[in-house]
Coordinates of C-alpha atoms in Angstrom, one line a residue:
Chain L
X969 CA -4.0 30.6 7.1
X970 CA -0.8 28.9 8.2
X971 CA 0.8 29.9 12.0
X972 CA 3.4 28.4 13.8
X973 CA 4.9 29.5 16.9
X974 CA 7.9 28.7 19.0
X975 CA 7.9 25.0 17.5
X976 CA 10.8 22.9 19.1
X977 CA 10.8 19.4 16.3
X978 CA 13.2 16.1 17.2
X979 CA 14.1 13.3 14.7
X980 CA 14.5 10.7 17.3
X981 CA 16.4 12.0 20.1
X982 CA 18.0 14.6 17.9
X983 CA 16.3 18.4 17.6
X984 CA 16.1 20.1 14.4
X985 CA 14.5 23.0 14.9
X986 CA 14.5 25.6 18.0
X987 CA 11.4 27.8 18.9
X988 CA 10.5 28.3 14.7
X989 CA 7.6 30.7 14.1
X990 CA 6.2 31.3 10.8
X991 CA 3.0 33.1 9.2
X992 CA 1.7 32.2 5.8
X993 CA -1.8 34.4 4.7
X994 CA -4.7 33.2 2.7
X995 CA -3.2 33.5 -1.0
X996 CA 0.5 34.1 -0.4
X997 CA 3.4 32.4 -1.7
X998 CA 6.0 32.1 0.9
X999 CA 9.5 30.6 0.4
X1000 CA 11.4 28.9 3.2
X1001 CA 15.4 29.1 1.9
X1002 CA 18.3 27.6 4.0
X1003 CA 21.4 25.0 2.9
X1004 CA 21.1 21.5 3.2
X1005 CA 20.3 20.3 6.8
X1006 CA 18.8 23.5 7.8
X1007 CA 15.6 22.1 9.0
X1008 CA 13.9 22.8 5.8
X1009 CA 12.0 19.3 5.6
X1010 CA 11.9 19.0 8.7
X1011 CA 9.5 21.9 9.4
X1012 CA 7.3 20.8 6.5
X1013 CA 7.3 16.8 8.1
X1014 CA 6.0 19.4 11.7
X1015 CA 3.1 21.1 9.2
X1016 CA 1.7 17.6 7.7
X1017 CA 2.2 15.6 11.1
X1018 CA 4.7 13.2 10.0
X1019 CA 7.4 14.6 12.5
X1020 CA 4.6 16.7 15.2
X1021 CA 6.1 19.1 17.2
X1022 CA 7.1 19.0 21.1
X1023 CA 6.6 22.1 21.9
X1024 CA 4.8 25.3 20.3
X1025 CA 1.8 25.6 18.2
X1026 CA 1.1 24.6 14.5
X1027 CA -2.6 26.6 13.5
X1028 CA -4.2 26.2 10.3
X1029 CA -7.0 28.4 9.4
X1030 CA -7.4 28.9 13.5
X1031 CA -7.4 25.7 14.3
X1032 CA -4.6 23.5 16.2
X1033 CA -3.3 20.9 14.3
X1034 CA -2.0 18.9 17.7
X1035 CA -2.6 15.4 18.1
X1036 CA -3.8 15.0 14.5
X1037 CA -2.7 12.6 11.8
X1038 CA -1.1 13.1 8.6
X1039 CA -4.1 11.7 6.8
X1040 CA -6.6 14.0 9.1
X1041 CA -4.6 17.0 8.1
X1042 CA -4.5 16.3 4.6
X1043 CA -8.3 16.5 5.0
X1044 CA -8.0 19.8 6.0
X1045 CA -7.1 21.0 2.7
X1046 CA -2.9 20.6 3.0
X1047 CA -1.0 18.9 0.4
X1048 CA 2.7 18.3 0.0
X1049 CA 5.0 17.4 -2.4
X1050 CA 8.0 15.7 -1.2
X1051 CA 11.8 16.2 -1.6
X1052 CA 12.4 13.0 -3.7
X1053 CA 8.8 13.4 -5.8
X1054 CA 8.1 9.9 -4.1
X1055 CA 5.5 8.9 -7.2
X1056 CA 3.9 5.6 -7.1
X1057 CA 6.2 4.1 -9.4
X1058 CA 4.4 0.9 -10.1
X1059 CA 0.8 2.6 -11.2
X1060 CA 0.0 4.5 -13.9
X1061 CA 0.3 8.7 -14.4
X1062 CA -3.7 8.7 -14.2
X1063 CA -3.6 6.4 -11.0
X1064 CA -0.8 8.5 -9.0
X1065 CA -3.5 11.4 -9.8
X1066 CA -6.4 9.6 -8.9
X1067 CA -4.4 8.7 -5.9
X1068 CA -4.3 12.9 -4.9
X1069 CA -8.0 12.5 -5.1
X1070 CA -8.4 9.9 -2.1
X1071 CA -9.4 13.0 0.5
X1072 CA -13.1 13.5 0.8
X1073 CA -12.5 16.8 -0.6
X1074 CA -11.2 16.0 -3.5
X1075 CA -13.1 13.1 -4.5
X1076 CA -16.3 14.6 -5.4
X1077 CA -14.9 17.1 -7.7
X1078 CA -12.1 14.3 -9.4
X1079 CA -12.8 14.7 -12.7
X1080 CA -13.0 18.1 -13.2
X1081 CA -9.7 18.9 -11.0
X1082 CA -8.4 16.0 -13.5
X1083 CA -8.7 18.3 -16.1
X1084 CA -7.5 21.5 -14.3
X1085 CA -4.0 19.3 -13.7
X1086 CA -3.8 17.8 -17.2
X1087 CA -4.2 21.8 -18.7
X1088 CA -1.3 22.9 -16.0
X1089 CA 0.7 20.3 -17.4
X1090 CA 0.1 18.8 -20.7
X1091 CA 2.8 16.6 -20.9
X1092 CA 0.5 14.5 -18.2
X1093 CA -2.3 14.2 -20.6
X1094 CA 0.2 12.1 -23.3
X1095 CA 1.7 10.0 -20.1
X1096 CA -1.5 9.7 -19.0
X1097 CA -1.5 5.6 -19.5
X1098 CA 1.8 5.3 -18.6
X1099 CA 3.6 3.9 -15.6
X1100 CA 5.1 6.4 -13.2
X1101 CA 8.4 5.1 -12.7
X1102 CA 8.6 5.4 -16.0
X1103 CA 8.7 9.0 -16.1
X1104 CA 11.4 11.6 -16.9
X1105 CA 12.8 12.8 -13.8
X1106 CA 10.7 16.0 -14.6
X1107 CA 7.4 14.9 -15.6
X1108 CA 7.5 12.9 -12.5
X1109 CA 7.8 16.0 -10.5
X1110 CA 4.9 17.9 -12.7
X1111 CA 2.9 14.3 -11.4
X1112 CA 3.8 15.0 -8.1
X1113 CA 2.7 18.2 -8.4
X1114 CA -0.6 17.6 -10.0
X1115 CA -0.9 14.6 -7.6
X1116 CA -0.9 17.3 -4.8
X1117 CA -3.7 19.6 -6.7
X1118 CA -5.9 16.8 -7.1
X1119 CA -7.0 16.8 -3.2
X1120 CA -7.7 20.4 -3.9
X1121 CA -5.7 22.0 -1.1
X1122 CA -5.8 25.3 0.4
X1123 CA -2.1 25.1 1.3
X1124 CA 0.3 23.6 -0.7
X1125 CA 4.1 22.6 0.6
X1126 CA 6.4 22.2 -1.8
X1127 CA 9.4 20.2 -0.4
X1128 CA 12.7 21.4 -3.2
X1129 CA 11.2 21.6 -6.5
X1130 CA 14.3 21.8 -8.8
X1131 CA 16.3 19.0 -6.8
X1132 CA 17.7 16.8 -9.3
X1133 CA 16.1 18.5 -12.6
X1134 CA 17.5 20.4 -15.0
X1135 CA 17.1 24.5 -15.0
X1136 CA 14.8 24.9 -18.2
X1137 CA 12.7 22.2 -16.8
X1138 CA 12.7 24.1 -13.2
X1139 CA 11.9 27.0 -15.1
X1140 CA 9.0 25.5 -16.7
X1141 CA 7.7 24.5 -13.9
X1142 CA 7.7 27.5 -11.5
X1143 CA 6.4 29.0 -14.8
X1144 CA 3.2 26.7 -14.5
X1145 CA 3.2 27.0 -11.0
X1146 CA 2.5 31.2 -11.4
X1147 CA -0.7 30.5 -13.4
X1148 CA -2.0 28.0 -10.6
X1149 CA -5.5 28.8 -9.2
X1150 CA -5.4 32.2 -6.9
X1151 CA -7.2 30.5 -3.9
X1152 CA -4.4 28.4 -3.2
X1153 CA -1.5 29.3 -0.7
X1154 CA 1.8 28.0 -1.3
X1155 CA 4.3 27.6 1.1
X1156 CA 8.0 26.8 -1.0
X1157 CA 11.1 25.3 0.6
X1158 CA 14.0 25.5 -1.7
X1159 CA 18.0 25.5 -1.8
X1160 CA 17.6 27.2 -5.4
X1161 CA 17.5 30.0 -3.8
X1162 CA 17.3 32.6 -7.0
X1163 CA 14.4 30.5 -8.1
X1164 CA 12.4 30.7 -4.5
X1165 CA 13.2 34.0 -4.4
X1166 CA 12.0 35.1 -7.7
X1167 CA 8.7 33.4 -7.4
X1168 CA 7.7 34.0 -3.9
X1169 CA 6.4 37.5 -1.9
X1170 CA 8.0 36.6 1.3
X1171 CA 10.9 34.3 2.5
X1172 CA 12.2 33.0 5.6
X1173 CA 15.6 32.1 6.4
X1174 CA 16.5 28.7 8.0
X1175 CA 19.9 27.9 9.7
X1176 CA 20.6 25.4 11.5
X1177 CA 17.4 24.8 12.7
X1178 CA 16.6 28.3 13.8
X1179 CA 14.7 31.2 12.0
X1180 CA 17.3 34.1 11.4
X1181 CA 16.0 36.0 8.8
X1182 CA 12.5 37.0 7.5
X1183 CA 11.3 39.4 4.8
X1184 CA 10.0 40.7 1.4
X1185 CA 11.5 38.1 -1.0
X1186 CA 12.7 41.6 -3.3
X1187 CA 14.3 43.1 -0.1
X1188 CA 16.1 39.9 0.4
X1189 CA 16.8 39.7 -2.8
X1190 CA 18.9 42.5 -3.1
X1191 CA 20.4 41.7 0.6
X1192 CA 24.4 41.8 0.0
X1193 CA 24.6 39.2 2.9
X1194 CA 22.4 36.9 1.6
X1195 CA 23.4 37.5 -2.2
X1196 CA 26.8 36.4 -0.6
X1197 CA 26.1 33.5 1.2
X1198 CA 23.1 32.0 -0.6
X1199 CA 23.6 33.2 -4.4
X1200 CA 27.4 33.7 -4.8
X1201 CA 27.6 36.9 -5.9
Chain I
X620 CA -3.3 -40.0 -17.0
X621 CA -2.1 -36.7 -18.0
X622 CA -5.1 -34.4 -18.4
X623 CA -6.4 -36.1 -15.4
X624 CA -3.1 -34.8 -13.4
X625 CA -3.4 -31.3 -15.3
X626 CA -7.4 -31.0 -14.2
X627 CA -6.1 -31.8 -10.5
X628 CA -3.2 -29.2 -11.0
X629 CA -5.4 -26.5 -12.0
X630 CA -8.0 -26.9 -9.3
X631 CA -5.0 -27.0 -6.9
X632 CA -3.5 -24.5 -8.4
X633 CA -6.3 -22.0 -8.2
X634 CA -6.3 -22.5 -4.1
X635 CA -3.0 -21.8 -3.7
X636 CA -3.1 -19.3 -5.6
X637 CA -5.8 -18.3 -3.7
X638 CA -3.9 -18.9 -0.7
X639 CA -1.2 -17.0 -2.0
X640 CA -2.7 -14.2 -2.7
X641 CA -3.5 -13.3 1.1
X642 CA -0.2 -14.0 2.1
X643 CA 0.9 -11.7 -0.5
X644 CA -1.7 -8.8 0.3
X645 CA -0.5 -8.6 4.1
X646 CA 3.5 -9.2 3.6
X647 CA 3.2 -6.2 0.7
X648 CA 1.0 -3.7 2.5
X649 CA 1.9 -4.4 6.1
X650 CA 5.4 -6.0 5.9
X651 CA 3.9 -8.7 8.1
X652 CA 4.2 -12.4 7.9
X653 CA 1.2 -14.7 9.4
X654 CA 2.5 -17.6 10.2
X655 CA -1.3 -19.0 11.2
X656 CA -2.4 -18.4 7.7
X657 CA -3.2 -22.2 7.3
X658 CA -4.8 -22.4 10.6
X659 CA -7.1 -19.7 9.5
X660 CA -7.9 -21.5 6.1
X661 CA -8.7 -24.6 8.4
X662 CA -10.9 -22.6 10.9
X663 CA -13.1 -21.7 7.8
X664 CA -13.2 -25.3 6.8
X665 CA -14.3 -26.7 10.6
X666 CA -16.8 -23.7 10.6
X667 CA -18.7 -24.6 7.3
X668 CA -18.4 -28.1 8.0
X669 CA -20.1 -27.3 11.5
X670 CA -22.3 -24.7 10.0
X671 CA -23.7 -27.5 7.3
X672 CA -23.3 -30.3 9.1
X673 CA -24.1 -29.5 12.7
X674 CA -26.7 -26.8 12.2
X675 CA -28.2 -27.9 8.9
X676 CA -27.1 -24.9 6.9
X677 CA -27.5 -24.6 3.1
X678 CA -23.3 -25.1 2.0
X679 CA -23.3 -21.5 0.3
X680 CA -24.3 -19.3 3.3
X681 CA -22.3 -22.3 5.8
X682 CA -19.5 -21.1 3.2
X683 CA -20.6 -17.4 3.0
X684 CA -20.6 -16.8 7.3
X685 CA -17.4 -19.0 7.8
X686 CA -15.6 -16.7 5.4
X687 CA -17.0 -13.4 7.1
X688 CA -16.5 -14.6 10.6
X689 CA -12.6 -15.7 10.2
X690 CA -12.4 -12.4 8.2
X691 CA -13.5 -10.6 11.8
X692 CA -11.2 -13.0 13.9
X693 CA -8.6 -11.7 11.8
X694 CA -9.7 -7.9 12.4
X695 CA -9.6 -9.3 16.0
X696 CA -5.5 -10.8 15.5
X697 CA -4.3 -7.9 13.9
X698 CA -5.9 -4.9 16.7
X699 CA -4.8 -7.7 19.4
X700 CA -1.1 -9.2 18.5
X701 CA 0.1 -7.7 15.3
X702 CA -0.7 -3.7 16.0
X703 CA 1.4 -3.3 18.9
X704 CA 4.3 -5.2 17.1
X705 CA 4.7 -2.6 14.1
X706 CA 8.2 -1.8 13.3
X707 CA 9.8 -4.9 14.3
X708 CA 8.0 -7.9 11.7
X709 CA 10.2 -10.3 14.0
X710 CA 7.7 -10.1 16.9
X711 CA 4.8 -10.5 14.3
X712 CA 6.2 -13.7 13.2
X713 CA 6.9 -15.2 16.4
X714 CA 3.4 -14.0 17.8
X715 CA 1.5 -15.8 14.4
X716 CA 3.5 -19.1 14.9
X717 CA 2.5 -19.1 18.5
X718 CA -0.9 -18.5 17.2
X719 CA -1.0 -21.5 14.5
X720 CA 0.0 -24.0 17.2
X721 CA -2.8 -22.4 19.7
X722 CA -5.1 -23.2 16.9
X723 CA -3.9 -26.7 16.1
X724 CA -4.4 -27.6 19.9
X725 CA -7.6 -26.2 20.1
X726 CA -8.7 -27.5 16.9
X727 CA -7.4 -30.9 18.2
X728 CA -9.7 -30.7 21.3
X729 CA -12.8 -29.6 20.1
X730 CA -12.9 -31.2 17.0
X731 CA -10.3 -34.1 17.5
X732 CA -7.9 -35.9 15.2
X733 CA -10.7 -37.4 12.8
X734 CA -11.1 -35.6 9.0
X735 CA -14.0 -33.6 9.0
X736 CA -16.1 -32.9 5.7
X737 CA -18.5 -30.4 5.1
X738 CA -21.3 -31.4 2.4
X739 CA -20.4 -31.6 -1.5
X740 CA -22.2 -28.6 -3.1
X741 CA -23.0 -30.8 -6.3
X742 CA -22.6 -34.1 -6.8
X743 CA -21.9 -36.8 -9.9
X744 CA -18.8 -35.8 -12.5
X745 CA -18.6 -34.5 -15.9
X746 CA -17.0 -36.0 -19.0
X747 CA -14.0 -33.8 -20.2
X748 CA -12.5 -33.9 -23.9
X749 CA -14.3 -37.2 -24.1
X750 CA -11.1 -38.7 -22.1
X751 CA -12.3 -39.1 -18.6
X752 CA -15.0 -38.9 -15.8
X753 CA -14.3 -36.0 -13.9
X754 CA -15.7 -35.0 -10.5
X755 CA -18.4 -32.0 -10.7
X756 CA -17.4 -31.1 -7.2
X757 CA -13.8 -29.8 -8.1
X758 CA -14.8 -28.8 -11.0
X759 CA -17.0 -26.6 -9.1
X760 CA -13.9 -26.0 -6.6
X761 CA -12.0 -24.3 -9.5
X762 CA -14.7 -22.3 -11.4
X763 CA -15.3 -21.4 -7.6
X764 CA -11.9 -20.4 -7.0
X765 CA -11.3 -18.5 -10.2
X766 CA -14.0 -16.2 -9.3
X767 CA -12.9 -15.3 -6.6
X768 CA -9.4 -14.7 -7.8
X769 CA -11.0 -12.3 -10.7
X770 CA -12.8 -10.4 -7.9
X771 CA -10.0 -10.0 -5.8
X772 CA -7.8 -8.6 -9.2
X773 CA -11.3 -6.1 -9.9
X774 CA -11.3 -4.9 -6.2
X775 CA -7.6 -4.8 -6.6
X776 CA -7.3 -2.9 -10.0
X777 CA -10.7 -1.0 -10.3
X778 CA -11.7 0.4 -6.7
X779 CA -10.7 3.1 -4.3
X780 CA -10.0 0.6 -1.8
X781 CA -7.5 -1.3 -4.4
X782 CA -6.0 1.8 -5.2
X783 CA -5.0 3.1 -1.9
X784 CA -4.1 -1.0 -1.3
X785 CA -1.6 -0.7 -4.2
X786 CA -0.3 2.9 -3.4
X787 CA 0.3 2.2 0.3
X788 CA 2.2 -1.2 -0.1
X789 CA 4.6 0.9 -2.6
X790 CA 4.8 4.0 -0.2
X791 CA 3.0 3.7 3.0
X792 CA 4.2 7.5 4.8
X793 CA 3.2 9.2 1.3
X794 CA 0.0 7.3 1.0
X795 CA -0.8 8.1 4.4
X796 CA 0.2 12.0 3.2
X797 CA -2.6 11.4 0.8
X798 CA -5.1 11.2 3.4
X799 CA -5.2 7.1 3.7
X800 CA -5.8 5.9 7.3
X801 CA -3.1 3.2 7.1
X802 CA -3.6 2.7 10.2
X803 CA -7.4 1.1 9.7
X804 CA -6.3 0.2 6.3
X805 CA -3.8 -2.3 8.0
X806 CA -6.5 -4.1 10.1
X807 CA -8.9 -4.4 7.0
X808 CA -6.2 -5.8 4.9
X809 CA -5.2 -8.3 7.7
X810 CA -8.9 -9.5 8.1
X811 CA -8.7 -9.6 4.3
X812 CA -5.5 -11.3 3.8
X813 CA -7.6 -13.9 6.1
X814 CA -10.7 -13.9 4.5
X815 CA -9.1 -14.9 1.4
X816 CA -7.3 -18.2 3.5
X817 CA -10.8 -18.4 4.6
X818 CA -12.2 -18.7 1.2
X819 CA -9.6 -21.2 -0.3
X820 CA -10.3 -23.4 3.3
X821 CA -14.1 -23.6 2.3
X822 CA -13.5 -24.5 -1.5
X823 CA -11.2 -27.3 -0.8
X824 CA -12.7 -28.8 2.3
X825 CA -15.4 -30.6 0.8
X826 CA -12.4 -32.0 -1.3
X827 CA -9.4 -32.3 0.7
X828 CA -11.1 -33.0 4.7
X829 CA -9.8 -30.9 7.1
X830 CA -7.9 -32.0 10.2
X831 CA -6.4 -29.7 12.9
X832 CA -2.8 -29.4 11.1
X833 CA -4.0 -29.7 7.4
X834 CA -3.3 -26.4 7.0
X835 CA 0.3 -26.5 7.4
X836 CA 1.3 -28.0 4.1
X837 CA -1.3 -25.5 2.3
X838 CA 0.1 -22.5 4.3
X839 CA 3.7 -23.7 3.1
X840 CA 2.9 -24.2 -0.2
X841 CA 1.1 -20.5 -0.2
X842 CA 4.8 -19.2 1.4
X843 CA 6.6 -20.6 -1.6
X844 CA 3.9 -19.4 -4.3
X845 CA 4.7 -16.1 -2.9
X846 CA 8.0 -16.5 -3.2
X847 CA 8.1 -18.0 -6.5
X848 CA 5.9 -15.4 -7.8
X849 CA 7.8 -12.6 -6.4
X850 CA 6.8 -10.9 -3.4
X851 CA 4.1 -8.6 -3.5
X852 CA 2.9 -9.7 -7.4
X853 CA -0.9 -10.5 -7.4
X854 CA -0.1 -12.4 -11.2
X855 CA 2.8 -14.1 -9.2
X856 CA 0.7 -15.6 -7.0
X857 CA -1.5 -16.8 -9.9
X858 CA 0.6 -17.9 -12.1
X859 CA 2.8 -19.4 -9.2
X860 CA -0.1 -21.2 -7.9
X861 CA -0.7 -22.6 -10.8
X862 CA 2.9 -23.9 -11.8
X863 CA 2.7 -25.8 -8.1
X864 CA 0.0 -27.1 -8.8
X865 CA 0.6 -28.6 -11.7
X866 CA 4.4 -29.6 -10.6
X867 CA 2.8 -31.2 -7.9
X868 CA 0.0 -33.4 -9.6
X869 CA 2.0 -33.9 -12.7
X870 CA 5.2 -35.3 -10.7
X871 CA 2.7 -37.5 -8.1
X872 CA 1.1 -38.6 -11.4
X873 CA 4.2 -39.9 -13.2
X874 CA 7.1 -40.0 -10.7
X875 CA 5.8 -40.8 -7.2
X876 CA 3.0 -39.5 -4.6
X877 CA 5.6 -39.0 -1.8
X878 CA 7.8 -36.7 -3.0
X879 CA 5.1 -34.3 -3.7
X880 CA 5.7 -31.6 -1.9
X881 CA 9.5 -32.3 -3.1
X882 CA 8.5 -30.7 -6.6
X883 CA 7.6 -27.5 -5.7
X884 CA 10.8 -26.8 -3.8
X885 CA 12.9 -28.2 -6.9
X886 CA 11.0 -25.3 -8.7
X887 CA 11.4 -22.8 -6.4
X888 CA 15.0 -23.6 -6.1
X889 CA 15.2 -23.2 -10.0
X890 CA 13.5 -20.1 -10.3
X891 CA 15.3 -18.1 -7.8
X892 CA 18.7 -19.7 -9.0
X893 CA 18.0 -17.9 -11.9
X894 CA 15.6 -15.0 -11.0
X895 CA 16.2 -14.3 -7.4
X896 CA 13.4 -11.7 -6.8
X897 CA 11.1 -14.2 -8.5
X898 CA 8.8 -14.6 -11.4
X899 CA 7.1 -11.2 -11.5
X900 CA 9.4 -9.7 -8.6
X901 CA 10.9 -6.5 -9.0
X902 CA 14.7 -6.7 -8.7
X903 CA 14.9 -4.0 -5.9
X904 CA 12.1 -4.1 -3.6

């Protein structure tokens, strides 16, 4: 579905990643883990064209992403959402959907993937009229979410889910998150790293900028290094 | 006296609210300031006086073409001068202002110094409240004006194209995440922004003549509404537009006609003593 290979990435004149390669298939759920400044973002920015790679490859579903624009690979059936949540704080729940919607392949089916999101996450449904800045620091992240679904996506990024929220809400979340439609692929950057770990199969590790580690999120899980220096145990 | 001044306020009000409101649409979307906003308003003016007057053109489609043609100049300004200036809105303002005195120049040579008037679309006036004679050509001016405010609030509010309008001027790299060409979207909001200059040039002309540097005071007085308002409000730029207009009329009416433009500044100065981001502005923007 998802391969990259050997990508070198710069913010300005500074690089953040060296040579990162990275496999997601059709259906998976894979976690990217690594502290804060690892590159994390940064590789998701190199997936949805905002920051495009100098050198390597970025593939999705066999075909090169270079030279395209974020808008153009959203059309391609990747969706994101950000670190921060970045809702439309001026329009309302409905609108910061409706907004998800704008790619052609989402569009045609609005209504109905309307629905899909507002049964993921009720809480929408009653917020449905109301501004998004408005919004609990949570709900806004379940609207960010749902925002992402409505373009229907094949690939979804999830840039740090539980930033800023509180545990039972992050819980309820990745809880919603597991009953999500099958078809879609999800590709999870976290520093939570219990919580990516727990609801991914596979996991790479990001530090400073380079791949060190990849594997079965269970192997990894029980990893005495990385319970160490990522859990604290 | 007084609902004389008031009618005049309101029809006033409505261009420069009019006015306002493109000003508004390109500063919030594209962070851009175009300083030849009142030269395009006049360009739409000199083309449906030339349209009617020269060529013999009924008023509405002189009105209709002048309005879609300075709305493709502007496509033509923004792909030309603004797009390669993104990311530093000094250049674009320097580049506009250059602009507005180009246009003044040329206006000056090809149409010379003399007011020009394109054809009234109705003539004779209307008795209002019973009080006063009032002329049917501004009131045609403002129900003329308000419609085309309430269209640009329905586009604004109801469509796909306001939507991603309203989304990208609060967040343009996410909106552009969420598969909006803001790229194109830039250059049609430009040539909008100028259409709706355009539009408020082709309502008042028939009232106020136009002459190559009668747009300045408008484009001015469209800069303040903005302000007043609150940057990037569409109901700022209404109810701005209206306050100005008003002020305006209402002090020429009972203080004196000179200090007109005086008035609005005294406003201005008021509101953002008090309200610094504006009327409808949000504090942090």
């Amino acid at each position: 579905m998802l391969e990259i290979s050997g990508i070198d990435v710069f913010r300005g004149e500074t690089q953040v990643l060296w040579e990162v390669s990275l496999k997601v298939r059709p259906g998976e759920r894979v976690a990217i883990l690594g502290s804060n400044g690892a590159g994390k973002s940064s590789l998701l920015a190199a997936i949805t064209g905002t920051l495009p790679p100098q050198r390597g490859t970025i593939t999705f579903k066999g075909a090169p992403l270079a030279g395209l624009k974020p808008y153009q690979i959203t059309q391609l059936g990747v969706a994101l959402v950000p670190e921060g949540r970045r809702v439309y704080r001026d329009m309302t729940a409905s609108e910061n959907l409706e907004m998800g919607a704008y790619p052609r392949r989402g569009r045609s089916q609005l209504h109905r993937t309307m629905e899909q999101v507002l049964r993921i996450f009720p809480v929408l449904d009653e917020r449905k009229h109301q501004v998004a800045g408005t919004l609990s620091g949570g709900e806004q992240q379940m609207l960010a979410i749902g925002r992402a679904l409505m373009s229907r996506p094949e690939l979804l990024l999830i840039d740090e889910l539980s930033l800023g929220l509180a545990p039972v809400i992050t819980k309820e979340i990745y809880r919603a998150l597991a009953g999500l439609v099958e078809e879609t692929t999800i590709l999870l950057v976290e520093q939570n790293v219990e919580q990516a770990l727990h609801h991914s199969q596979r996991a790479y590790i990001l530090e400073s900028g380079r791949m060190t580690r990849n594997g079965p999120s269970a192997e990894l899980m029980a990893d005495d290094d990385i319970r160490r220096a990522y859990l604290g145990l | 006296m007084f609902a004389l001044a008031g009618m005049n306020g309101l029809v006033i009000g409505a261009i420069y609210a009019l006015a306002a409101l493109g000003v508004s649409l390109v500063v919030g979307i594209m962070n851009v300031i175009n300083f030849a906003h009142g030269e395009l308003y006049i360009l739409a003016g000199y083309f449906s006086y030339l349209f009617a007057n020269a060529f013999g053109m009924n008023f509405a489609l002189a009105m209709t073409l002048a309005v879609a043609l300075v709305f493709l100049f502007g496509l033509l300004i923004e792909y030309t001068l603004i797009r390669p200036t993104y990311g530093n809105d000094m250049y674009s303002l320097i580049l506009t202002f250059i602009l507005s005195i180009v246009l003044q120049n040329a206006y000056l040579l090809i149409f010379g110094p003399y007011p020009n008037k394109p054809p009234n679309w109705v003539g004779g006036s209307t008795l209002i409240l019973g009080s006063f004679y009032y002329g049917n050509q501004r009131l045609a001016a403002l129900i003329a004006g308000s419609a085309v405010i309430t269209l640009v609030f329905l586009v604004i509010k109801k469509t796909w194209f306001g939507r991603i309008i309203r989304a990208t001027s609060q967040d343009r790299e996410m909106a552009e995440l969420n598969g909006v060409n803001t790229k194109r979207l830039n250059m049609l909001s430009f040539g909008l922004g100028c259409a709706l200059a355009a539009a408020a040039g082709v309502i008042l002309a028939p009232i106020f003549p136009v002459t190559p540097t009668a747009g300045v005071p408008v484009a001015l007085t469209a800069f303040v509404v903005v302000v007043l308002g609150g940057m990037g409000s569409l109901w700022g730029c209404v109810i701005g537009g209206l306050i100005i207009g008003l002020v305006e009329n209402f002090g020429a009416a009972y203080i004196s006609t000179a200090y007109k433009q005086v008035f609005s500044f005294i406003i201005l100065i008021l509101v953002l003593l008090s309200r610094p981001s504006g009327l409808f502005g949000r504090r942090e923007a």
